[in-house]
């Protein structure tokens, strides 16, 4: 069993790391099977949250206004993570958002990971759902869903329960054992900031059509700015 790792969980504005942003990070450090530290922060995504995200997480825009940006958060987070194996429930999802954020800041971020969802899918096929909440209910693990640190704590407890029940059977798979760390792979390209011409065009369109926006123009990427401009032109014209 890998007994030294960091369990990571993120809350985000959506499911696509190319377009969506991190709004909360929670991490639990485990050394030799014992929890030795926890780390949590909110992250300012630079735009207003959709109502469905507010309802899902309970995180509100006013909580994020004073939060640090992801570029400010990453050095502290990576210092906490060190070079440890990452544990997560669908760990590649969390890794992909962190990898994308790291690439945007020209930082290196390569890790190995263990996925409790893959273990559950293999051994708990009789359950109606292998979502984290359903598995916590199955094992009687306390869980407050959709907050990063709470989910990381629950996943840490879930990993221990899965190990207790299935480790010996899974170790027969040798190097293929799902309890052994494997390289996490996600190809991410660095976002290009919006161009001066896009910035000027956006401000002109907003002024001309008297539009109030719920995002920060300065934080837009070139592709995001292009989509915003196209949307305004399609709805309001030039």
PDB file of C-alpha atoms in Angstrom:
ATOM      1  CA  UNK A   1       0.000   0.000   0.000  1.00  0.00           C
ATOM      2  CA  UNK A   2       1.164   3.526  -0.705  1.00  0.00           C
ATOM      3  CA  UNK A   3       0.847   5.001   2.786  1.00  0.00           C
ATOM      4  CA  UNK A   4       2.480   8.380   2.140  1.00  0.00           C
ATOM      5  CA  UNK A   5       0.655  10.692  -0.243  1.00  0.00           C
ATOM      6  CA  UNK A   6      -1.426  13.852  -0.537  1.00  0.00           C
ATOM      7  CA  UNK A   7      -5.137  13.530  -1.194  1.00  0.00           C
ATOM      8  CA  UNK A   8      -6.264  16.414  -3.408  1.00  0.00           C
ATOM      9  CA  UNK A   9      -9.692  17.761  -4.305  1.00  0.00           C
ATOM     10  CA  UNK A  10     -10.803  20.820  -6.266  1.00  0.00           C
ATOM     11  CA  UNK A  11     -13.993  22.755  -6.750  1.00  0.00           C
ATOM     12  CA  UNK A  12     -14.190  24.369 -10.176  1.00  0.00           C
ATOM     13  CA  UNK A  13     -16.472  26.502 -12.335  1.00  0.00           C
ATOM     14  CA  UNK A  14     -17.057  23.558 -14.681  1.00  0.00           C
ATOM     15  CA  UNK A  15     -15.618  20.327 -16.027  1.00  0.00           C
ATOM     16  CA  UNK A  16     -13.239  21.540 -18.756  1.00  0.00           C
ATOM     17  CA  UNK A  17      -9.734  22.563 -17.615  1.00  0.00           C
ATOM     18  CA  UNK A  18      -9.227  24.386 -20.912  1.00  0.00           C
ATOM     19  CA  UNK A  19     -12.089  26.803 -20.190  1.00  0.00           C
ATOM     20  CA  UNK A  20     -13.080  26.490 -16.547  1.00  0.00           C
ATOM     21  CA  UNK A  21     -11.325  27.727 -13.419  1.00  0.00           C
ATOM     22  CA  UNK A  22     -10.427  26.446  -9.957  1.00  0.00           C
ATOM     23  CA  UNK A  23     -12.363  28.084  -7.120  1.00  0.00           C
ATOM     24  CA  UNK A  24     -11.275  25.967  -4.137  1.00  0.00           C
ATOM     25  CA  UNK A  25      -8.478  23.551  -3.300  1.00  0.00           C
ATOM     26  CA  UNK A  26      -8.328  21.125  -0.412  1.00  0.00           C
ATOM     27  CA  UNK A  27      -5.494  18.731   0.394  1.00  0.00           C
ATOM     28  CA  UNK A  28      -4.746  16.191   3.118  1.00  0.00           C
ATOM     29  CA  UNK A  29      -1.179  14.996   3.678  1.00  0.00           C
ATOM     30  CA  UNK A  30      -0.710  11.421   4.897  1.00  0.00           C
ATOM     31  CA  UNK A  31       2.592   9.956   6.055  1.00  0.00           C
ATOM     32  CA  UNK A  32       2.867   6.266   6.906  1.00  0.00           C
ATOM     33  CA  UNK A  33      -0.908   6.042   7.140  1.00  0.00           C
ATOM     34  CA  UNK A  34      -1.302   9.006   9.500  1.00  0.00           C
ATOM     35  CA  UNK A  35      -2.701  12.429   8.597  1.00  0.00           C
ATOM     36  CA  UNK A  36       0.062  14.972   9.214  1.00  0.00           C
ATOM     37  CA  UNK A  37      -1.322  18.111   7.609  1.00  0.00           C
ATOM     38  CA  UNK A  38      -4.198  19.788   5.800  1.00  0.00           C
ATOM     39  CA  UNK A  39      -4.261  22.671   3.328  1.00  0.00           C
ATOM     40  CA  UNK A  40      -7.209  24.636   1.971  1.00  0.00           C
ATOM     41  CA  UNK A  41      -7.828  27.842   0.081  1.00  0.00           C
ATOM     42  CA  UNK A  42     -10.425  29.592  -2.022  1.00  0.00           C
ATOM     43  CA  UNK A  43      -9.295  30.846  -5.440  1.00  0.00           C
ATOM     44  CA  UNK A  44     -10.530  33.918  -7.287  1.00  0.00           C
ATOM     45  CA  UNK A  45     -11.495  32.715 -10.810  1.00  0.00           C
ATOM     46  CA  UNK A  46     -11.758  36.235 -12.230  1.00  0.00           C
ATOM     47  CA  UNK A  47     -15.406  35.865 -13.166  1.00  0.00           C
ATOM     48  CA  UNK A  48     -18.849  35.549 -11.625  1.00  0.00           C
ATOM     49  CA  UNK A  49     -19.977  32.058 -10.660  1.00  0.00           C
ATOM     50  CA  UNK A  50     -22.915  30.454 -12.393  1.00  0.00           C
ATOM     51  CA  UNK A  51     -25.890  29.853 -10.114  1.00  0.00           C
ATOM     52  CA  UNK A  52     -25.571  26.067 -10.487  1.00  0.00           C
ATOM     53  CA  UNK A  53     -22.034  26.207  -9.081  1.00  0.00           C
ATOM     54  CA  UNK A  54     -23.159  28.354  -6.156  1.00  0.00           C
ATOM     55  CA  UNK A  55     -25.955  25.880  -5.434  1.00  0.00           C
ATOM     56  CA  UNK A  56     -23.633  22.886  -5.763  1.00  0.00           C
ATOM     57  CA  UNK A  57     -20.755  24.136  -3.620  1.00  0.00           C
ATOM     58  CA  UNK A  58     -22.277  26.835  -1.436  1.00  0.00           C
ATOM     59  CA  UNK A  59     -19.362  29.074  -2.450  1.00  0.00           C
ATOM     60  CA  UNK A  60     -20.469  32.645  -3.212  1.00  0.00           C
ATOM     61  CA  UNK A  61     -18.935  35.369  -5.328  1.00  0.00           C
ATOM     62  CA  UNK A  62     -18.421  37.647  -2.332  1.00  0.00           C
ATOM     63  CA  UNK A  63     -16.229  34.963  -0.734  1.00  0.00           C
ATOM     64  CA  UNK A  64     -13.963  34.893  -3.774  1.00  0.00           C
ATOM     65  CA  UNK A  65     -13.465  38.630  -4.276  1.00  0.00           C
ATOM     66  CA  UNK A  66     -10.671  38.803  -1.702  1.00  0.00           C
ATOM     67  CA  UNK A  67      -9.296  35.339  -2.460  1.00  0.00           C
ATOM     68  CA  UNK A  68      -5.916  34.918  -4.138  1.00  0.00           C
ATOM     69  CA  UNK A  69      -5.619  34.114  -7.822  1.00  0.00           C
ATOM     70  CA  UNK A  70      -4.356  30.712  -8.930  1.00  0.00           C
ATOM     71  CA  UNK A  71      -0.974  32.204  -9.861  1.00  0.00           C
ATOM     72  CA  UNK A  72      -0.611  33.414  -6.267  1.00  0.00           C
ATOM     73  CA  UNK A  73      -1.818  30.106  -4.820  1.00  0.00           C
ATOM     74  CA  UNK A  74       0.283  27.609  -6.779  1.00  0.00           C
ATOM     75  CA  UNK A  75       3.677  28.142  -5.058  1.00  0.00           C
ATOM     76  CA  UNK A  76       2.184  27.499  -1.616  1.00  0.00           C
ATOM     77  CA  UNK A  77       0.187  24.515  -2.853  1.00  0.00           C
ATOM     78  CA  UNK A  78       3.153  22.911  -4.602  1.00  0.00           C
ATOM     79  CA  UNK A  79       5.268  23.393  -1.486  1.00  0.00           C
ATOM     80  CA  UNK A  80       2.625  21.476   0.486  1.00  0.00           C
ATOM     81  CA  UNK A  81       2.335  18.730  -2.137  1.00  0.00           C
ATOM     82  CA  UNK A  82       6.116  18.313  -2.424  1.00  0.00           C
ATOM     83  CA  UNK A  83       6.800  15.423  -4.824  1.00  0.00           C
ATOM     84  CA  UNK A  84       4.313  13.085  -3.210  1.00  0.00           C
ATOM     85  CA  UNK A  85       1.898  10.755  -4.924  1.00  0.00           C
ATOM     86  CA  UNK A  86      -1.535  12.308  -5.445  1.00  0.00           C
ATOM     87  CA  UNK A  87      -4.636  10.481  -4.275  1.00  0.00           C
ATOM     88  CA  UNK A  88      -8.053  11.437  -5.532  1.00  0.00           C
ATOM     89  CA  UNK A  89     -11.504  10.295  -6.517  1.00  0.00           C
ATOM     90  CA  UNK A  90     -11.134  10.646 -10.288  1.00  0.00           C
ATOM     91  CA  UNK A  91      -7.697  12.058  -9.589  1.00  0.00           C
ATOM     92  CA  UNK A  92      -6.943  12.881 -13.233  1.00  0.00           C
ATOM     93  CA  UNK A  93      -9.705  15.515 -13.140  1.00  0.00           C
ATOM     94  CA  UNK A  94      -7.990  17.401 -10.316  1.00  0.00           C
ATOM     95  CA  UNK A  95      -4.540  16.871 -11.820  1.00  0.00           C
ATOM     96  CA  UNK A  96      -5.650  18.222 -15.203  1.00  0.00           C
ATOM     97  CA  UNK A  97      -6.796  21.536 -13.707  1.00  0.00           C
ATOM     98  CA  UNK A  98      -3.588  21.886 -11.698  1.00  0.00           C
ATOM     99  CA  UNK A  99      -1.443  20.932 -14.691  1.00  0.00           C
ATOM    100  CA  UNK A 100      -3.215  23.517 -16.855  1.00  0.00           C
ATOM    101  CA  UNK A 101      -2.738  26.193 -14.193  1.00  0.00           C
ATOM    102  CA  UNK A 102       0.939  25.252 -13.824  1.00  0.00           C
ATOM    103  CA  UNK A 103       1.578  25.380 -17.571  1.00  0.00           C
ATOM    104  CA  UNK A 104      -0.014  28.834 -17.715  1.00  0.00           C
ATOM    105  CA  UNK A 105       2.500  29.972 -15.084  1.00  0.00           C
ATOM    106  CA  UNK A 106       5.393  28.236 -16.862  1.00  0.00           C
ATOM    107  CA  UNK A 107       5.768  25.816 -13.944  1.00  0.00           C
ATOM    108  CA  UNK A 108       6.533  22.117 -14.145  1.00  0.00           C
ATOM    109  CA  UNK A 109       3.982  19.783 -12.582  1.00  0.00           C
ATOM    110  CA  UNK A 110       4.352  16.030 -13.027  1.00  0.00           C
ATOM    111  CA  UNK A 111       3.022  13.533 -10.513  1.00  0.00           C
ATOM    112  CA  UNK A 112       1.995   9.936  -9.985  1.00  0.00           C
ATOM    113  CA  UNK A 113      -1.458   9.169  -8.690  1.00  0.00           C
ATOM    114  CA  UNK A 114      -3.865   6.639  -7.230  1.00  0.00           C
ATOM    115  CA  UNK A 115      -7.550   6.771  -8.102  1.00  0.00           C
ATOM    116  CA  UNK A 116     -10.131   5.547  -5.597  1.00  0.00           C
ATOM    117  CA  UNK A 117     -12.816   5.722  -8.282  1.00  0.00           C
ATOM    118  CA  UNK A 118     -11.015   3.124 -10.419  1.00  0.00           C
ATOM    119  CA  UNK A 119     -10.681   0.799  -7.433  1.00  0.00           C
ATOM    120  CA  UNK A 120     -14.371   1.194  -6.585  1.00  0.00           C
ATOM    121  CA  UNK A 121     -15.444   0.592 -10.176  1.00  0.00           C
ATOM    122  CA  UNK A 122     -13.517  -2.660 -10.215  1.00  0.00           C
ATOM    123  CA  UNK A 123     -14.639  -4.079  -6.889  1.00  0.00           C
ATOM    124  CA  UNK A 124     -17.960  -2.433  -6.061  1.00  0.00           C
ATOM    125  CA  UNK A 125     -19.883  -3.014  -9.267  1.00  0.00           C
ATOM    126  CA  UNK A 126     -22.942  -4.067  -7.276  1.00  0.00           C
ATOM    127  CA  UNK A 127     -23.447  -0.513  -6.011  1.00  0.00           C
ATOM    128  CA  UNK A 128     -25.826   1.717  -7.922  1.00  0.00           C
ATOM    129  CA  UNK A 129     -23.237   4.533  -7.891  1.00  0.00           C
ATOM    130  CA  UNK A 130     -19.513   4.814  -7.256  1.00  0.00           C
ATOM    131  CA  UNK A 131     -19.682   8.572  -6.708  1.00  0.00           C
ATOM    132  CA  UNK A 132     -17.823   9.736  -3.610  1.00  0.00           C
ATOM    133  CA  UNK A 133     -21.028  10.471  -1.719  1.00  0.00           C
ATOM    134  CA  UNK A 134     -22.486   7.044  -2.466  1.00  0.00           C
ATOM    135  CA  UNK A 135     -19.283   5.290  -1.410  1.00  0.00           C
ATOM    136  CA  UNK A 136     -19.113   7.292   1.811  1.00  0.00           C
ATOM    137  CA  UNK A 137     -22.692   6.271   2.559  1.00  0.00           C
ATOM    138  CA  UNK A 138     -21.828   2.639   1.792  1.00  0.00           C
ATOM    139  CA  UNK A 139     -18.912   2.661   4.245  1.00  0.00           C
ATOM    140  CA  UNK A 140     -20.440   4.980   6.829  1.00  0.00           C
ATOM    141  CA  UNK A 141     -17.817   7.685   6.258  1.00  0.00           C
ATOM    142  CA  UNK A 142     -18.867  11.204   7.379  1.00  0.00           C
ATOM    143  CA  UNK A 143     -19.001  13.477   4.366  1.00  0.00           C
ATOM    144  CA  UNK A 144     -20.072  17.027   3.503  1.00  0.00           C
ATOM    145  CA  UNK A 145     -20.130  16.982  -0.277  1.00  0.00           C
ATOM    146  CA  UNK A 146     -18.729  19.503  -2.758  1.00  0.00           C
ATOM    147  CA  UNK A 147     -16.300  21.359  -0.528  1.00  0.00           C
ATOM    148  CA  UNK A 148     -12.714  20.630  -1.366  1.00  0.00           C
ATOM    149  CA  UNK A 149     -11.194  19.870   2.027  1.00  0.00           C
ATOM    150  CA  UNK A 150     -14.201  17.830   3.157  1.00  0.00           C
ATOM    151  CA  UNK A 151     -14.031  15.774  -0.043  1.00  0.00           C
ATOM    152  CA  UNK A 152     -10.281  15.259   0.404  1.00  0.00           C
ATOM    153  CA  UNK A 153     -10.814  14.053   3.977  1.00  0.00           C
ATOM    154  CA  UNK A 154     -13.561  11.681   2.845  1.00  0.00           C
ATOM    155  CA  UNK A 155     -11.427  10.315  -0.003  1.00  0.00           C
ATOM    156  CA  UNK A 156      -8.567   9.683   2.414  1.00  0.00           C
ATOM    157  CA  UNK A 157     -10.887   7.646   4.642  1.00  0.00           C
ATOM    158  CA  UNK A 158     -12.329   5.853   1.609  1.00  0.00           C
ATOM    159  CA  UNK A 159      -8.866   4.823   0.412  1.00  0.00           C
ATOM    160  CA  UNK A 160      -8.166   3.190   3.755  1.00  0.00           C
ATOM    161  CA  UNK A 161     -11.453   1.269   3.650  1.00  0.00           C
ATOM    162  CA  UNK A 162     -10.826   0.111   0.085  1.00  0.00           C
ATOM    163  CA  UNK A 163      -7.329  -0.978   1.045  1.00  0.00           C
ATOM    164  CA  UNK A 164      -8.602  -2.928   4.054  1.00  0.00           C
ATOM    165  CA  UNK A 165     -11.100  -4.774   1.863  1.00  0.00           C
ATOM    166  CA  UNK A 166      -9.378  -5.229  -1.489  1.00  0.00           C
ATOM    167  CA  UNK A 167      -5.626  -4.676  -1.206  1.00  0.00           C
ATOM    168  CA  UNK A 168      -4.570  -8.310  -0.888  1.00  0.00           C
ATOM    169  CA  UNK A 169      -6.766  -9.371  -3.794  1.00  0.00           C
ATOM    170  CA  UNK A 170      -5.570  -6.481  -5.972  1.00  0.00           C
ATOM    171  CA  UNK A 171      -1.884  -7.109  -5.218  1.00  0.00           C
ATOM    172  CA  UNK A 172      -2.195 -10.317  -7.237  1.00  0.00           C
ATOM    173  CA  UNK A 173      -2.181  -7.978 -10.251  1.00  0.00           C
ATOM    174  CA  UNK A 174       1.427  -7.083  -9.455  1.00  0.00           C
ATOM    175  CA  UNK A 175       2.569  -3.941 -11.262  1.00  0.00           C
ATOM    176  CA  UNK A 176      -0.970  -3.473 -12.582  1.00  0.00           C
ATOM    177  CA  UNK A 177      -2.359  -3.114  -9.065  1.00  0.00           C
ATOM    178  CA  UNK A 178      -4.633  -0.099  -8.755  1.00  0.00           C
ATOM    179  CA  UNK A 179      -3.141   0.558  -5.324  1.00  0.00           C
ATOM    180  CA  UNK A 180       0.223   1.355  -6.908  1.00  0.00           C
ATOM    181  CA  UNK A 181       0.923   4.905  -8.123  1.00  0.00           C
ATOM    182  CA  UNK A 182       0.859   5.484 -11.856  1.00  0.00           C
ATOM    183  CA  UNK A 183       2.013   8.502 -13.871  1.00  0.00           C
ATOM    184  CA  UNK A 184      -0.732  11.072 -14.363  1.00  0.00           C
ATOM    185  CA  UNK A 185      -0.821  12.286 -17.947  1.00  0.00           C
ATOM    186  CA  UNK A 186      -2.594  15.391 -19.212  1.00  0.00           C
ATOM    187  CA  UNK A 187      -1.351  17.460 -22.139  1.00  0.00           C
ATOM    188  CA  UNK A 188      -1.895  21.146 -21.512  1.00  0.00           C
ATOM    189  CA  UNK A 189      -1.081  24.167 -23.635  1.00  0.00           C
ATOM    190  CA  UNK A 190      -0.313  27.556 -22.174  1.00  0.00           C
ATOM    191  CA  UNK A 191      -3.079  30.121 -22.608  1.00  0.00           C
ATOM    192  CA  UNK A 192      -2.167  33.243 -24.573  1.00  0.00           C
ATOM    193  CA  UNK A 193      -3.290  36.535 -22.985  1.00  0.00           C
ATOM    194  CA  UNK A 194      -5.772  38.627 -24.910  1.00  0.00           C
ATOM    195  CA  UNK A 195      -4.235  40.986 -27.428  1.00  0.00           C
ATOM    196  CA  UNK A 196      -4.280  44.783 -27.084  1.00  0.00           C
ATOM    197  CA  UNK A 197      -6.620  44.883 -30.096  1.00  0.00           C
ATOM    198  CA  UNK A 198      -9.072  42.480 -28.420  1.00  0.00           C
ATOM    199  CA  UNK A 199      -8.930  44.476 -25.196  1.00  0.00           C
ATOM    200  CA  UNK A 200      -9.676  47.705 -27.041  1.00  0.00           C
ATOM    201  CA  UNK A 201     -12.506  46.128 -29.029  1.00  0.00           C
ATOM    202  CA  UNK A 202     -14.116  44.671 -25.909  1.00  0.00           C
ATOM    203  CA  UNK A 203     -14.074  47.981 -24.060  1.00  0.00           C
ATOM    204  CA  UNK A 204     -15.547  49.756 -27.074  1.00  0.00           C
ATOM    205  CA  UNK A 205     -18.339  47.207 -27.474  1.00  0.00           C
ATOM    206  CA  UNK A 206     -19.179  47.306 -23.770  1.00  0.00           C
ATOM    207  CA  UNK A 207     -19.302  51.094 -23.824  1.00  0.00           C
ATOM    208  CA  UNK A 208     -21.313  51.295 -27.024  1.00  0.00           C
ATOM    209  CA  UNK A 209     -23.971  48.821 -25.897  1.00  0.00           C
ATOM    210  CA  UNK A 210     -23.905  49.883 -22.222  1.00  0.00           C
ATOM    211  CA  UNK A 211     -23.198  46.326 -21.085  1.00  0.00           C
ATOM    212  CA  UNK A 212     -22.359  45.240 -17.536  1.00  0.00           C
ATOM    213  CA  UNK A 213     -20.052  42.221 -17.410  1.00  0.00           C
ATOM    214  CA  UNK A 214     -19.403  39.635 -14.703  1.00  0.00           C
ATOM    215  CA  UNK A 215     -15.771  38.877 -15.591  1.00  0.00           C
ATOM    216  CA  UNK A 216     -12.433  40.675 -15.507  1.00  0.00           C
ATOM    217  CA  UNK A 217     -11.245  41.675 -18.967  1.00  0.00           C
ATOM    218  CA  UNK A 218      -7.597  41.755 -17.881  1.00  0.00           C
ATOM    219  CA  UNK A 219      -7.724  38.067 -16.920  1.00  0.00           C
ATOM    220  CA  UNK A 220      -9.135  36.816 -20.227  1.00  0.00           C
ATOM    221  CA  UNK A 221      -7.121  34.623 -22.557  1.00  0.00           C
ATOM    222  CA  UNK A 222      -7.032  35.263 -26.294  1.00  0.00           C
ATOM    223  CA  UNK A 223      -9.554  32.479 -26.960  1.00  0.00           C
ATOM    224  CA  UNK A 224     -11.850  33.623 -24.138  1.00  0.00           C
ATOM    225  CA  UNK A 225     -11.758  37.197 -25.396  1.00  0.00           C
ATOM    226  CA  UNK A 226     -12.574  36.014 -28.901  1.00  0.00           C
ATOM    227  CA  UNK A 227     -15.608  34.116 -27.646  1.00  0.00           C
ATOM    228  CA  UNK A 228     -16.801  37.125 -25.613  1.00  0.00           C
ATOM    229  CA  UNK A 229     -16.458  39.438 -28.607  1.00  0.00           C
ATOM    230  CA  UNK A 230     -18.255  37.037 -30.932  1.00  0.00           C
ATOM    231  CA  UNK A 231     -21.083  36.668 -28.425  1.00  0.00           C
ATOM    232  CA  UNK A 232     -21.571  40.430 -28.123  1.00  0.00           C
ATOM    233  CA  UNK A 233     -21.450  40.930 -31.884  1.00  0.00           C
ATOM    234  CA  UNK A 234     -23.970  38.126 -32.466  1.00  0.00           C
ATOM    235  CA  UNK A 235     -26.421  39.541 -29.911  1.00  0.00           C
ATOM    236  CA  UNK A 236     -25.956  43.296 -30.243  1.00  0.00           C
ATOM    237  CA  UNK A 237     -24.136  43.860 -33.523  1.00  0.00           C
ATOM    238  CA  UNK A 238     -21.253  46.229 -34.081  1.00  0.00           C
TER     239      UNK A 238
END
